[in-house]
Tab-separated table of C-alpha atoms and ligand atoms in Angstrom:
chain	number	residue	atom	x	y	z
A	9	UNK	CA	14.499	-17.737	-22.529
A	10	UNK	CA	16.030	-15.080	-19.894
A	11	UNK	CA	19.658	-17.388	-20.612
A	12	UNK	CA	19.285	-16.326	-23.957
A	13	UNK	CA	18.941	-12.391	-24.097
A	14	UNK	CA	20.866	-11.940	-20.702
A	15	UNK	CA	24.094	-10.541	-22.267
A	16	UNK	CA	22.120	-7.686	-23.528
A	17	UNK	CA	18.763	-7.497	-21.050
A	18	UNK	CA	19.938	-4.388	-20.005
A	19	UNK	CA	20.805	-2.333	-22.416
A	20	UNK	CA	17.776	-3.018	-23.922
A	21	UNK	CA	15.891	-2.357	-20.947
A	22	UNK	CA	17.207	1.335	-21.241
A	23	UNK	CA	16.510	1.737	-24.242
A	24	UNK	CA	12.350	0.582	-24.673
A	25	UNK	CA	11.519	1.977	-21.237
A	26	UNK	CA	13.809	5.289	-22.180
A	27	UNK	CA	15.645	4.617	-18.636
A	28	UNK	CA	11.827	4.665	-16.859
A	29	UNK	CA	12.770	1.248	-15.349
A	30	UNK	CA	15.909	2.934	-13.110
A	31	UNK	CA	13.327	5.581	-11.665
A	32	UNK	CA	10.132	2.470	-11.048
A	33	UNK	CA	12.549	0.494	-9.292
A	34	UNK	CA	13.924	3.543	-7.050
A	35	UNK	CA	10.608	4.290	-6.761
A	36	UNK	CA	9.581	1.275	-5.297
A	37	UNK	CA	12.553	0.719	-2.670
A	38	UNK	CA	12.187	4.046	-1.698
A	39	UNK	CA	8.497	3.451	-1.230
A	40	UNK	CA	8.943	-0.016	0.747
A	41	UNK	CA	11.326	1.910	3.348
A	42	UNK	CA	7.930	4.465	4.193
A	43	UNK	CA	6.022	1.438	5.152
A	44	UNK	CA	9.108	-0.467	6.940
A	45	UNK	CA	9.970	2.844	9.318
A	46	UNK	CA	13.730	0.983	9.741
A	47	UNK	CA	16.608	0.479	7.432
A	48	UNK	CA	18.409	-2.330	9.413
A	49	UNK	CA	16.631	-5.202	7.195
A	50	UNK	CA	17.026	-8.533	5.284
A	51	UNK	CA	16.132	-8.030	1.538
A	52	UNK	CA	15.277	-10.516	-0.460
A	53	UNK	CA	14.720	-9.828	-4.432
A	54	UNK	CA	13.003	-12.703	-6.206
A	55	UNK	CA	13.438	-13.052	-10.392
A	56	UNK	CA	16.740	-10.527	-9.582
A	57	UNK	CA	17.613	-11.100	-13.416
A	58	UNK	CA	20.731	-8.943	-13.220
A	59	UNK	CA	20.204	-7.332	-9.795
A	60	UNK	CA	19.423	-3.746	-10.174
A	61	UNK	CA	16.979	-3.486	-7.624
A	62	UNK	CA	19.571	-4.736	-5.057
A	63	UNK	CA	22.080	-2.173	-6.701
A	64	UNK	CA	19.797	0.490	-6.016
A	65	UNK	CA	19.111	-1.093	-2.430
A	66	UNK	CA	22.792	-0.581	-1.057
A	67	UNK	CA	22.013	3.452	-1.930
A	68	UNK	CA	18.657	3.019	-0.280
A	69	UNK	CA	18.807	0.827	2.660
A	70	UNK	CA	22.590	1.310	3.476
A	71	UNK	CA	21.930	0.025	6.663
A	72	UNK	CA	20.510	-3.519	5.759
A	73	UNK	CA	21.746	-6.342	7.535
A	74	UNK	CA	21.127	-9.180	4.630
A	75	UNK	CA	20.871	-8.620	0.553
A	76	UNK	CA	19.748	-12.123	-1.253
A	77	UNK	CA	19.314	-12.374	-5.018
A	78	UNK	CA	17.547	-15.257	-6.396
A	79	UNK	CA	16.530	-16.263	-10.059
A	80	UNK	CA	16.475	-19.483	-11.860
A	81	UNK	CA	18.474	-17.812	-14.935
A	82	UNK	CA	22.253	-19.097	-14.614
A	83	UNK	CA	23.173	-16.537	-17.057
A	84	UNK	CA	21.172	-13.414	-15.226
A	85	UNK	CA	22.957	-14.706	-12.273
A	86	UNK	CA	26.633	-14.606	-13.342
A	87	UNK	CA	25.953	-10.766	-14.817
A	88	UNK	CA	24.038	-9.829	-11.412
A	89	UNK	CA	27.693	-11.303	-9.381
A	90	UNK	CA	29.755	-9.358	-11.830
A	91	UNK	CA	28.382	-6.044	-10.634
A	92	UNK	CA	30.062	-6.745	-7.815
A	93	UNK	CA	27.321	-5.921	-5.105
A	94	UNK	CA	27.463	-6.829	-1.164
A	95	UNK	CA	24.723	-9.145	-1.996
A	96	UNK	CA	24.330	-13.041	-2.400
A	97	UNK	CA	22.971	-14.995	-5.205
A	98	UNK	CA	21.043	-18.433	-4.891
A	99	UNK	CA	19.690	-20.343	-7.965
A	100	UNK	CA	16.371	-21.320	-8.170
A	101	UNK	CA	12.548	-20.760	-8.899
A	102	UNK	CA	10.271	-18.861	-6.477
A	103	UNK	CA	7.731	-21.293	-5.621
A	104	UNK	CA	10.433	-22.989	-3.868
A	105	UNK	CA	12.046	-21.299	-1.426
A	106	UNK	CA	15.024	-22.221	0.583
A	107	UNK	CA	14.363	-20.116	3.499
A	108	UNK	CA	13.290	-20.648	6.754
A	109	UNK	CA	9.704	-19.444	7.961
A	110	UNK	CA	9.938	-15.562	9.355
A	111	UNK	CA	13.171	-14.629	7.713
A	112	UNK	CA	12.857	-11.473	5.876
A	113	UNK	CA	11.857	-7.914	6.026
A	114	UNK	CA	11.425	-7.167	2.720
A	115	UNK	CA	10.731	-9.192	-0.418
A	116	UNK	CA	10.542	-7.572	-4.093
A	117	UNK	CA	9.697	-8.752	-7.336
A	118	UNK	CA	10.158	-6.579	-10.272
A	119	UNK	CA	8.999	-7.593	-13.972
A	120	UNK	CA	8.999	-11.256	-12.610
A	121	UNK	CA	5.297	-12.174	-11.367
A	122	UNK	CA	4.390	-12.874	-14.788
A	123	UNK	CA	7.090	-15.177	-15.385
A	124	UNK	CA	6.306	-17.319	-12.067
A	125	UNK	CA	4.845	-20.739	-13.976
A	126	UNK	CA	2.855	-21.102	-10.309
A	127	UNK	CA	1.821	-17.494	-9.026
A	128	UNK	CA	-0.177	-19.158	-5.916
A	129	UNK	CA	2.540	-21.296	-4.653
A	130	UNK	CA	5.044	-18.338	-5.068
A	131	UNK	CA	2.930	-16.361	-2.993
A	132	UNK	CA	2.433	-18.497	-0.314
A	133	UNK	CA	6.026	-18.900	-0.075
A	134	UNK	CA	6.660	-15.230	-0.420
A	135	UNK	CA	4.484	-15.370	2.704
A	136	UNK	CA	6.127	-17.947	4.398
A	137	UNK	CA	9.638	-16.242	4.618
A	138	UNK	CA	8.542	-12.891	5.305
A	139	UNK	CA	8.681	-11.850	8.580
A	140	UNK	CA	5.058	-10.751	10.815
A	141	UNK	CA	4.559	-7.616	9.088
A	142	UNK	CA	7.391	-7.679	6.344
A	143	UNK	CA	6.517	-5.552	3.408
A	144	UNK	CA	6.019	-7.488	-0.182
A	145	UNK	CA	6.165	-4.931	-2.456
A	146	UNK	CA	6.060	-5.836	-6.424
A	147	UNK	CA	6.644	-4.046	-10.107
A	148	UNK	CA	4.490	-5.385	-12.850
A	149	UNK	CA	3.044	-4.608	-16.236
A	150	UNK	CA	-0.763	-4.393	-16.399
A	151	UNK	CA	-2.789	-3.645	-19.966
A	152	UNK	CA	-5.143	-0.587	-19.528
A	153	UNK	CA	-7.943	-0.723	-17.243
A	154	UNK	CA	-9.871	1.873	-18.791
A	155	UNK	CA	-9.857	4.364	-21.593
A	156	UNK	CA	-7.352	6.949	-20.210
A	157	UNK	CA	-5.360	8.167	-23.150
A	158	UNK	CA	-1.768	6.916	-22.070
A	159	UNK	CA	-2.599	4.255	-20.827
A	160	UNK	CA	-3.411	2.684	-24.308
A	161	UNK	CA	-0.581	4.580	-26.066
A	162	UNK	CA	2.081	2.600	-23.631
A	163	UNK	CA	-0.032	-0.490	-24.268
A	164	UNK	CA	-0.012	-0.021	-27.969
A	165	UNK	CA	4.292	1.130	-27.775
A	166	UNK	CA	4.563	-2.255	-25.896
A	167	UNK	CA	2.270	-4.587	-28.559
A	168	UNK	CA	3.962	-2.763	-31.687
A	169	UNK	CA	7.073	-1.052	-31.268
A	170	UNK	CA	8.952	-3.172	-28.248
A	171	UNK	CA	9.178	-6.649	-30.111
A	172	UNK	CA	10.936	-4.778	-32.810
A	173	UNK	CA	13.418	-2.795	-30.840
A	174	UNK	CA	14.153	-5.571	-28.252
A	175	UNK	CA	14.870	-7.785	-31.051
A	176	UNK	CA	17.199	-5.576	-32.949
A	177	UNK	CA	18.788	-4.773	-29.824
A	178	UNK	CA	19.395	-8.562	-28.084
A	179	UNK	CA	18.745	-10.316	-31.231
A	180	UNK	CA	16.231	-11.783	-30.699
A	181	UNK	CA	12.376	-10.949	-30.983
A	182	UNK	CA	10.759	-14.081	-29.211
A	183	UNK	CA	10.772	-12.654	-25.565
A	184	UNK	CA	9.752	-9.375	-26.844
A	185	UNK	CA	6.670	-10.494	-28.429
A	186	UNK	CA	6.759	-12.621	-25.470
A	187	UNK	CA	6.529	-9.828	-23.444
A	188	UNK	CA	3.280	-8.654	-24.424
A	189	UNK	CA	1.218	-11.873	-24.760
A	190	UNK	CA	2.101	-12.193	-21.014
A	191	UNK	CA	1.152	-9.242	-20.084
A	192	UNK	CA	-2.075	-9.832	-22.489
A	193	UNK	CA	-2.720	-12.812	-19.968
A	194	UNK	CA	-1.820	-11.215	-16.909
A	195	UNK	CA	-4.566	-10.092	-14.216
A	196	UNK	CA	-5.584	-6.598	-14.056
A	197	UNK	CA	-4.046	-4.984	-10.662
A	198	UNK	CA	-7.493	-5.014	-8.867
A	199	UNK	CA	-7.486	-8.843	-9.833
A	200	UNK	CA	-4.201	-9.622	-8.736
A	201	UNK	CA	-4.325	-7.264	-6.012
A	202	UNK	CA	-7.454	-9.612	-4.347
A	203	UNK	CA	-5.288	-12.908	-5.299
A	204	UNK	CA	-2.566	-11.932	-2.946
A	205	UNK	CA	-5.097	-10.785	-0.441
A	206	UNK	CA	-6.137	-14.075	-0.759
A	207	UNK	CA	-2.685	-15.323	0.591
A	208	UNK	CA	-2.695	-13.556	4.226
A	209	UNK	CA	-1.403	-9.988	2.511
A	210	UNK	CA	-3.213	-6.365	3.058
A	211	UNK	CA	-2.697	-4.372	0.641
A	212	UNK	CA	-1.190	-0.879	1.290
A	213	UNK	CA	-0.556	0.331	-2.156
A	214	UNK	CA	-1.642	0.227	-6.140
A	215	UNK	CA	-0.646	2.703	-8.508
A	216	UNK	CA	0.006	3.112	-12.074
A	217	UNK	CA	3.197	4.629	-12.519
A	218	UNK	CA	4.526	6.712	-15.924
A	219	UNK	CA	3.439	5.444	-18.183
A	220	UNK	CA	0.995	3.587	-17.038
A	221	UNK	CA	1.563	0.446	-18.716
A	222	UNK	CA	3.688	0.057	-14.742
A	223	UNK	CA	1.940	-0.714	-11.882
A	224	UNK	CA	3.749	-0.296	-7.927
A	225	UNK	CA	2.182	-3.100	-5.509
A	226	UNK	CA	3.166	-2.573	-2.131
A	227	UNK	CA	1.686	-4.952	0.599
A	228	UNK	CA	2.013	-6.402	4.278
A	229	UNK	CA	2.142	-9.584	5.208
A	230	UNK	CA	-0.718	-9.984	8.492
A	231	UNK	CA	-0.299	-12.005	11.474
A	232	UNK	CA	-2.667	-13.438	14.081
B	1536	LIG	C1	11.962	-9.472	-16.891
B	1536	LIG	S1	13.190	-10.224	-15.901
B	1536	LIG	C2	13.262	-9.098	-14.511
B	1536	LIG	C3	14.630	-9.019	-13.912
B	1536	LIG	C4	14.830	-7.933	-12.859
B	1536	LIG	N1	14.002	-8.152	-11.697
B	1536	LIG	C5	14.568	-6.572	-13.432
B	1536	LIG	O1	13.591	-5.928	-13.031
B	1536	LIG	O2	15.354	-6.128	-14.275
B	1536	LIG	C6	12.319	-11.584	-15.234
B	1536	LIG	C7	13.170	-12.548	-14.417
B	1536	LIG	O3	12.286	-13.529	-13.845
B	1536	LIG	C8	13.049	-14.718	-13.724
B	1536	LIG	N2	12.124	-15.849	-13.483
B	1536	LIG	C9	11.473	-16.589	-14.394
B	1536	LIG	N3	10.743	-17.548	-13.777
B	1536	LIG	C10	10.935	-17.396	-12.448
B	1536	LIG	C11	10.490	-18.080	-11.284
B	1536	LIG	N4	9.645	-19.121	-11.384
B	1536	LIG	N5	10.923	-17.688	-10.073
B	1536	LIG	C12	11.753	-16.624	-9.958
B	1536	LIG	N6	12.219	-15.928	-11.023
B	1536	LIG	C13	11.815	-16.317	-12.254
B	1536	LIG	C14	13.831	-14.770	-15.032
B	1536	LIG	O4	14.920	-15.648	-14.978
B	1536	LIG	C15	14.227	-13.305	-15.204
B	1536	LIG	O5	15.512	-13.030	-14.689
């Protein structure tokens, strides 16, 4: 599905989230580097689609030893080498990792969890290559938790308005409407926050971003 609207994923990523998505995923590297205290890292960005987040990574961790992209989307892939970053990109699906044990300082995941067909597997692996106190820090959708106001109004632009602009934009609907059955399905962040607990993580931030439909996960992986 990703193969199929990857020539235009990004302009239409501009467009529906009115260029939010640049400032979440800032946000969120700029966020990790509180918790990590160093800049001198290995970075690893799973579901990398077309590799922003490592884009935004050379401006925000200049000093990082190690930038891996990974995704299973061939097509994501090719556009994410184009750019053109100093950065490698590997193939594949994140249950199955081709790392060794202890091996990075930093793992992200934006707009991908929902996509992983096996969240439990990919989060034990997540687990398994980060270093003893690496930071695992995540961007994901949630539907409102509550009755707050804009919460529901970026649920409702998302159910109604999205599948019709991201079709007309990549031409086609499908992973539009897609888009919001998944999130329809998708845990609430106290839920999903308590399922990666479950792996070995503490958790050492939630919040709902604007709008709120965007929640920032930011957690440590504990030893001993
Ligand atoms: C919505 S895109 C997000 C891309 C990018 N991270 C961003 O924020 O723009 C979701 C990505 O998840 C990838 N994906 C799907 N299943 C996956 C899996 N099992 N493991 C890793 N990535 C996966 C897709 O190929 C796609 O590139």
């Amino acid at each position: 599905m990703f193969d199929s609207i990857a020539r235009r994923y990004d302009l239409a990523n501009h467009v529906i989230s009115l260029g939010m998505h640049l400032f979440w995923k800032k946000k969120a590297l700029r966020e990790s580097r509180n918790f990590l205290k160093r800049e001198e890292i290995s970075i690893l960005d799973l579901a990398c689609g077309t590799g922003d987040l490592l884009k935004f990574a050379e401006e925000i961790f200049p000093k990082a030893k190690e930038k891996v992209g990974f995704d299973p989307s061939g097509e994501m892939l090719q556009r994410a080498v184009r750019r053109g970053l100093k950065a490698h990109f590997i193939r594949g699906a994140a249950e199955y990792l081709p790392f060794k044990d202890n091996s990075f300082d930093l793992i992200t995941v934006s707009f991908g969890v929902r996509n992983f067909e096996n969240r439990g597997k990919a989060f034990e692996e997540i687990f398994r290559v980060l270093k003893p106190d690496g930071i695992f820090t995540v961007l994901e959708f949630a539907k409102p938790d509550n009755g707050d106001l804009f919460q529901n109004l970026s649920w409702c632009y998302t159910k109604r308005v999205v599948p019709t602009l991201g079709g007309i934009i990549s031409g086609s609907k499908e992973p539009y409407e897609y888009l919001a059955q998944s999130i329809e399905r998708f845990p609430l962040p106290k839920n999903l926050t308590e399922e990666v607990e479950r792996k070995g993580f503490k958790t050492l931030k939630v919040e709902r971003l604007f709008p709120p439909i965007t929640v920032l996960y930011i957690f440590k992986k504990l030893t001993g």
